[in-house]
Short mmCIF file of C-alpha atoms in Angstrom, two decimals:
data_model
loop_
_atom_site.label_atom_id
_atom_site.label_comp_id
_atom_site.label_asym_id
_atom_site.label_seq_id
_atom_site.Cartn_x
_atom_site.Cartn_y
_atom_site.Cartn_z
CA MET F 557 0.00 0.00 0.00
CA ARG F 558 1.48 3.33 -1.10
CA ARG F 559 -0.65 5.93 0.69
CA PHE F 560 2.08 8.55 0.42
CA ARG F 561 3.15 8.37 -3.21
CA GLU F 562 4.20 11.82 -4.43
CA LYS F 563 4.12 13.12 -0.85
CA VAL F 564 7.06 14.83 0.87
CA VAL F 565 7.45 14.00 4.56
CA ILE F 566 9.81 15.47 7.18
CA VAL F 567 10.64 13.25 10.17
CA THR F 568 12.70 14.81 12.96
CA GLY F 569 14.70 12.61 15.28
CA ALA F 570 14.96 10.15 12.40
CA GLY F 571 18.27 8.63 13.40
CA SER F 572 16.92 6.05 15.83
CA GLY F 573 13.94 4.63 17.68
CA MET F 574 10.48 5.90 16.82
CA GLY F 575 11.81 8.37 14.26
CA ARG F 576 13.71 5.69 12.38
CA ALA F 577 10.73 3.32 12.36
CA THR F 578 8.44 6.12 11.18
CA ALA F 579 10.74 7.23 8.37
CA ILE F 580 11.06 3.65 7.15
CA ARG F 581 7.28 3.17 7.27
CA PHE F 582 6.71 6.33 5.20
CA ALA F 583 9.35 5.23 2.68
CA ASN F 584 7.73 1.82 2.36
CA GLU F 585 4.45 3.60 1.64
CA GLY F 586 6.00 5.58 -1.21
CA ALA F 587 6.88 8.94 0.36
CA SER F 588 9.87 11.11 -0.36
CA VAL F 589 11.34 11.31 3.13
CA VAL F 590 13.45 14.01 4.75
CA LEU F 591 15.50 12.60 7.62
CA VAL F 592 16.35 15.22 10.24
CA GLY F 593 18.64 14.67 13.22
CA ARG F 594 21.84 15.70 14.94
CA THR F 595 24.16 13.03 13.51
CA ALA F 596 24.70 12.41 9.80
CA GLU F 597 25.87 8.83 10.36
CA THR F 598 22.68 7.68 12.10
CA LEU F 599 20.51 9.38 9.47
CA GLU F 600 22.37 7.50 6.73
CA GLU F 601 21.86 4.27 8.69
CA THR F 602 18.12 4.95 8.62
CA ALA F 603 18.22 5.66 4.89
CA ALA F 604 20.04 2.37 4.32
CA GLU F 605 16.91 0.60 5.58
CA PHE F 606 14.67 2.22 2.99
CA PRO F 607 13.32 0.06 0.14
CA GLN F 608 16.24 -0.91 -2.06
CA ASP F 609 14.42 -1.64 -5.31
CA ASN F 610 15.50 0.68 -8.10
CA SER F 611 11.93 1.75 -8.69
CA TRP F 612 11.99 3.60 -5.37
CA ILE F 613 15.35 4.54 -3.92
CA HIS F 614 17.38 7.15 -5.75
CA THR F 615 18.94 10.51 -4.93
CA ASP F 616 15.76 12.43 -5.69
CA ASN F 617 13.41 10.89 -3.15
CA TYR F 618 15.15 11.29 0.17
CA LEU F 619 17.25 13.89 1.93
CA THR F 620 19.25 13.86 5.15
CA VAL F 621 19.65 17.12 7.06
CA VAL F 622 21.75 17.54 10.18
CA CYS F 623 19.84 19.99 12.34
CA ASP F 624 19.47 20.89 16.01
CA ILE F 625 15.77 21.69 16.23
CA SER F 626 16.28 23.77 19.38
CA ASP F 627 18.12 26.30 17.16
CA GLN F 628 15.54 28.32 15.22
CA SER F 629 17.98 29.41 12.52
CA GLN F 630 18.98 25.81 11.82
CA VAL F 631 15.30 24.83 11.57
CA GLN F 632 14.60 27.59 9.07
CA GLU F 633 17.57 26.50 6.97
CA MET F 634 16.42 22.86 7.13
CA VAL F 635 12.96 23.74 5.80
CA ARG F 636 14.51 25.94 3.11
CA ARG F 637 16.60 22.98 1.93
CA VAL F 638 13.52 20.76 1.80
CA ILE F 639 11.62 23.26 -0.35
CA ASP F 640 14.65 23.86 -2.58
CA LYS F 641 14.86 20.13 -3.29
CA PHE F 642 11.24 18.99 -3.38
CA GLU F 643 9.39 22.29 -3.96
CA LYS F 644 6.70 21.36 -1.45
CA LEU F 645 5.95 19.76 1.91
CA ASP F 646 2.97 17.49 2.69
CA VAL F 647 3.58 15.97 6.13
CA LEU F 648 5.63 17.01 9.16
CA VAL F 649 6.39 14.55 11.95
CA ASN F 650 7.86 16.21 15.04
CA ASN F 651 9.49 13.25 16.76
CA ALA F 652 12.77 14.65 18.12
CA GLY F 653 12.73 14.73 21.91
CA LYS F 654 14.83 14.62 25.05
CA GLY F 655 14.14 12.73 28.27
CA MET F 656 14.79 14.40 31.60
CA GLU F 657 14.33 12.92 35.06
CA GLY F 658 14.29 14.81 38.33
CA LYS F 659 12.08 16.57 40.84
CA ILE F 660 11.88 20.33 40.51
CA THR F 661 14.01 20.63 43.65
CA ASP F 662 16.76 18.57 41.99
CA LEU F 663 16.76 20.03 38.48
CA SER F 664 19.22 22.72 37.48
CA SER F 665 18.02 25.60 35.35
CA GLU F 666 20.17 24.14 32.55
CA ASP F 667 18.34 20.78 32.81
CA TRP F 668 14.98 22.56 32.70
CA ARG F 669 15.92 24.62 29.65
CA ALA F 670 17.34 21.58 27.84
CA ALA F 671 14.06 19.67 28.22
CA ILE F 672 11.92 22.64 27.18
CA ASP F 673 14.22 23.71 24.33
CA VAL F 674 14.13 20.36 22.51
CA ASN F 675 10.69 19.01 23.37
CA LEU F 676 8.63 22.20 23.21
CA HIS F 677 10.58 25.04 21.63
CA GLY F 678 11.90 22.72 18.92
CA THR F 679 8.40 21.54 18.07
CA PHE F 680 7.23 25.16 17.86
CA TYR F 681 10.15 26.19 15.63
CA VAL F 682 9.59 23.36 13.14
CA CYS F 683 5.81 23.84 13.04
CA GLN F 684 6.22 27.57 12.51
CA ALA F 685 8.73 27.16 9.67
CA ALA F 686 6.73 24.42 7.97
CA MET F 687 3.22 25.83 8.30
CA PRO F 688 3.22 28.17 5.25
CA HIS F 689 4.24 25.25 3.04
CA LEU F 690 1.68 22.89 4.60
CA ILE F 691 -1.04 25.47 3.99
CA LYS F 692 -0.15 25.42 0.28
CA THR F 693 -0.50 21.62 0.07
CA LYS F 694 -3.34 21.22 2.62
CA GLY F 695 -0.92 18.98 4.47
CA ASN F 696 -0.73 17.88 8.07
CA ILE F 697 1.40 17.62 11.20
CA VAL F 698 1.80 14.71 13.59
CA ASN F 699 3.57 15.61 16.82
CA VAL F 700 5.06 12.95 19.08
CA SER F 701 4.03 13.97 22.57
CA SER F 702 3.80 11.43 25.38
CA LEU F 703 1.37 9.89 27.80
CA SER F 704 3.37 12.09 30.18
CA GLY F 705 1.87 15.05 28.33
CA ILE F 706 -1.64 13.98 29.32
CA GLY F 707 -1.02 12.81 32.91
CA GLY F 708 1.87 13.33 35.28
CA ASP F 709 4.75 11.10 36.33
CA TRP F 710 6.77 11.05 39.49
CA ASN F 711 10.26 12.55 39.18
CA MET F 712 9.85 14.00 35.66
CA ALA F 713 8.89 17.64 36.20
CA ALA F 714 10.64 19.16 33.17
CA TYR F 715 9.73 16.41 30.71
CA ASN F 716 6.09 16.38 31.82
CA ALA F 717 5.83 20.16 31.50
CA ALA F 718 7.39 20.14 28.03
CA LYS F 719 5.23 17.32 26.69
CA ALA F 720 2.08 18.89 28.18
CA GLY F 721 3.01 21.95 26.13
CA VAL F 722 3.25 19.83 22.98
CA THR F 723 -0.14 18.25 23.77
CA ASN F 724 -1.90 21.61 24.01
CA LEU F 725 0.09 23.19 21.18
CA THR F 726 -1.28 20.38 19.01
CA ARG F 727 -4.86 21.31 19.90
CA THR F 728 -4.28 25.01 19.32
CA LEU F 729 -2.62 24.53 15.93
CA ALA F 730 -5.53 22.32 14.87
CA LEU F 731 -7.98 25.10 15.80
CA ASP F 732 -5.97 27.88 14.20
CA HIS F 733 -5.10 26.12 10.96
CA GLY F 734 -8.06 23.83 10.32
CA PRO F 735 -9.63 26.63 8.25
CA ASP F 736 -6.42 26.60 6.17
CA GLY F 737 -6.95 22.90 5.44
CA VAL F 738 -4.09 21.76 7.69
CA ARG F 739 -4.74 18.94 10.16
CA VAL F 740 -2.64 18.71 13.34
CA ASN F 741 -2.61 15.66 15.60
CA ALA F 742 -0.32 13.97 18.12
CA VAL F 743 0.48 10.49 19.30
CA ASN F 744 1.08 10.00 23.02
CA PRO F 745 3.14 6.85 23.67
CA THR F 746 3.73 5.21 27.01
CA ALA F 747 7.04 3.43 27.75
CA THR F 748 8.47 2.46 24.37
CA LYS F 749 11.38 0.21 23.47
CA THR F 750 13.89 2.97 22.72
CA SER F 751 17.16 4.12 24.23
CA MET F 752 15.21 6.57 26.42
CA THR F 753 13.68 3.71 28.43
CA LYS F 754 16.66 1.34 28.39
CA ASP F 755 17.53 1.75 32.09
CA MET F 756 13.92 1.29 33.16
CA ARG F 757 13.49 -1.83 31.02
CA GLU F 758 16.58 -3.38 32.62
CA ASP F 759 15.08 -2.99 36.12
CA GLU F 760 12.92 -6.06 36.80
CA GLU F 761 10.93 -4.38 39.57
CA LYS F 762 10.06 -1.39 37.36
CA VAL F 763 9.17 -3.66 34.44
CA ASN F 764 6.79 -5.70 36.58
CA LYS F 765 5.12 -2.57 37.94
CA PHE F 766 4.63 -1.20 34.44
CA LEU F 767 3.29 -4.45 33.00
CA ALA F 768 0.82 -4.70 35.88
CA ARG F 769 -0.65 -1.37 34.72
CA CYS F 770 -0.74 -2.31 31.01
CA PRO F 771 -3.77 -4.39 29.94
CA LEU F 772 -2.02 -5.59 26.78
CA GLY F 773 0.97 -6.67 28.84
CA ARG F 774 3.92 -5.40 26.82
CA PHE F 775 5.98 -2.34 26.01
CA VAL F 776 5.15 -0.24 22.98
CA THR F 777 7.49 -0.73 20.01
CA PRO F 778 8.72 1.98 17.62
CA GLU F 779 6.77 0.19 14.88
CA ASP F 780 3.56 0.59 16.91
CA ILE F 781 4.14 4.34 16.97
CA ALA F 782 5.01 4.45 13.26
CA ALA F 783 1.72 2.74 12.43
CA ALA F 784 -0.27 5.29 14.44
CA ILE F 785 1.62 8.23 12.93
CA THR F 786 1.15 7.11 9.34
CA PHE F 787 -2.56 6.54 9.98
CA LEU F 788 -3.01 10.07 11.32
CA ALA F 789 -0.97 11.50 8.44
CA SER F 790 -2.96 9.63 5.79
CA ASN F 791 -6.24 10.38 4.06
CA ASP F 792 -7.72 7.59 6.18
CA ALA F 793 -7.77 10.21 8.96
CA ALA F 794 -9.12 13.03 6.79
CA MET F 795 -11.64 14.16 9.43
CA ILE F 796 -9.37 13.76 12.44
CA THR F 797 -7.63 16.85 13.82
CA GLY F 798 -6.72 18.15 17.26
CA ILE F 799 -6.49 14.64 18.71
CA ASN F 800 -3.87 13.41 21.16
CA LEU F 801 -3.91 9.66 20.59
CA PRO F 802 -2.60 7.46 23.42
CA VAL F 803 -0.59 4.52 22.09
CA ASP F 804 -0.22 2.80 25.41
CA GLY F 805 -1.66 -0.71 25.48
CA GLY F 806 -4.54 0.52 27.60
CA VAL F 807 -2.50 2.14 30.40
CA SER F 808 -4.56 5.34 30.29
CA ALA F 809 -7.84 3.36 30.57
CA SER F 810 -7.12 2.83 34.28
CA ASN F 811 -7.94 5.28 37.07
CA GLY F 812 -4.68 4.30 38.76
CA GLN F 813 -6.17 1.91 41.27
CA PRO F 814 -4.13 -1.31 41.54
CA HIS F 815 -5.42 -4.52 39.98
CA PHE F 816 -6.70 -6.87 42.71
#
C-alpha cells in the first residue's frame, strides 16, 4: 500500500527509535522522506533501511539534514533545503525529543531549559517554519508527545511540562489552521522500546510494575508508533484533527487503582 506516493514528509529525530521506524514506514508507503537529526551517520543508517528496489530509492526521493531543532535558525535552513529540493511539503512529523528525570528541587536551570528547548521550543520552531508550506499543500502535522503530556509522572517535572506543552500546542494549531486545510494531531506513547527507556526496562521491579498497569501486557514498540503516525498522516484520517492519541496498550484506561 502506497498511501504517500508523491508526498514529501519530514521526520525529525529520524536517526533512531520511533523516528527511524516512522521514516522507514513512510518510505515503504512511497513517500519522499526528509531525515532530520543531529548526527549524519545515524541518518544514513536509517536511509540504508529504505526500500532498495531501483523503482523507489534514488537521490531524488530522500534527503538527510543535520539539524538541532532547538536552534531556530537551523530549523529555518532545514525547511529551506527541503523546499529547494522537493518544492513542497505534505507531512511534518515532530518526533525529536529529550528525556529528563528529576524533581523540581533537583533540576538545574540548565536541565529545565534543555528539556523545554528540545521538546517544546523545537516543536514550535519546526511547526512555525513548515506551516506556510503545509497550507499550500493542505498537508498535516503529527507531533510525538507522550502519555506524560496527558497525565503526570513522578520525578519528571521538566519532561512532563514540556510534553504537556506539545499536547496543548497540538490542539491550538488544529484550531488555528483547520480553516487553512491543515490537520494537526499527536500520538502519546507510554514506555516504548527505545534508548530513552533502556535503564527502566533493565530494572525487573520497574518492568513488573509497568506491565501490571498495562492491559495488553507489553511495552510499545517503535513500529507501533510508526503505524499510528502514518494513519493520522494519511487520508484515512481526513476528518481527524486536534487529537492526542494514546498509544499505550490501555495504560490510560485505568484510574490508577491497583489490579486486585
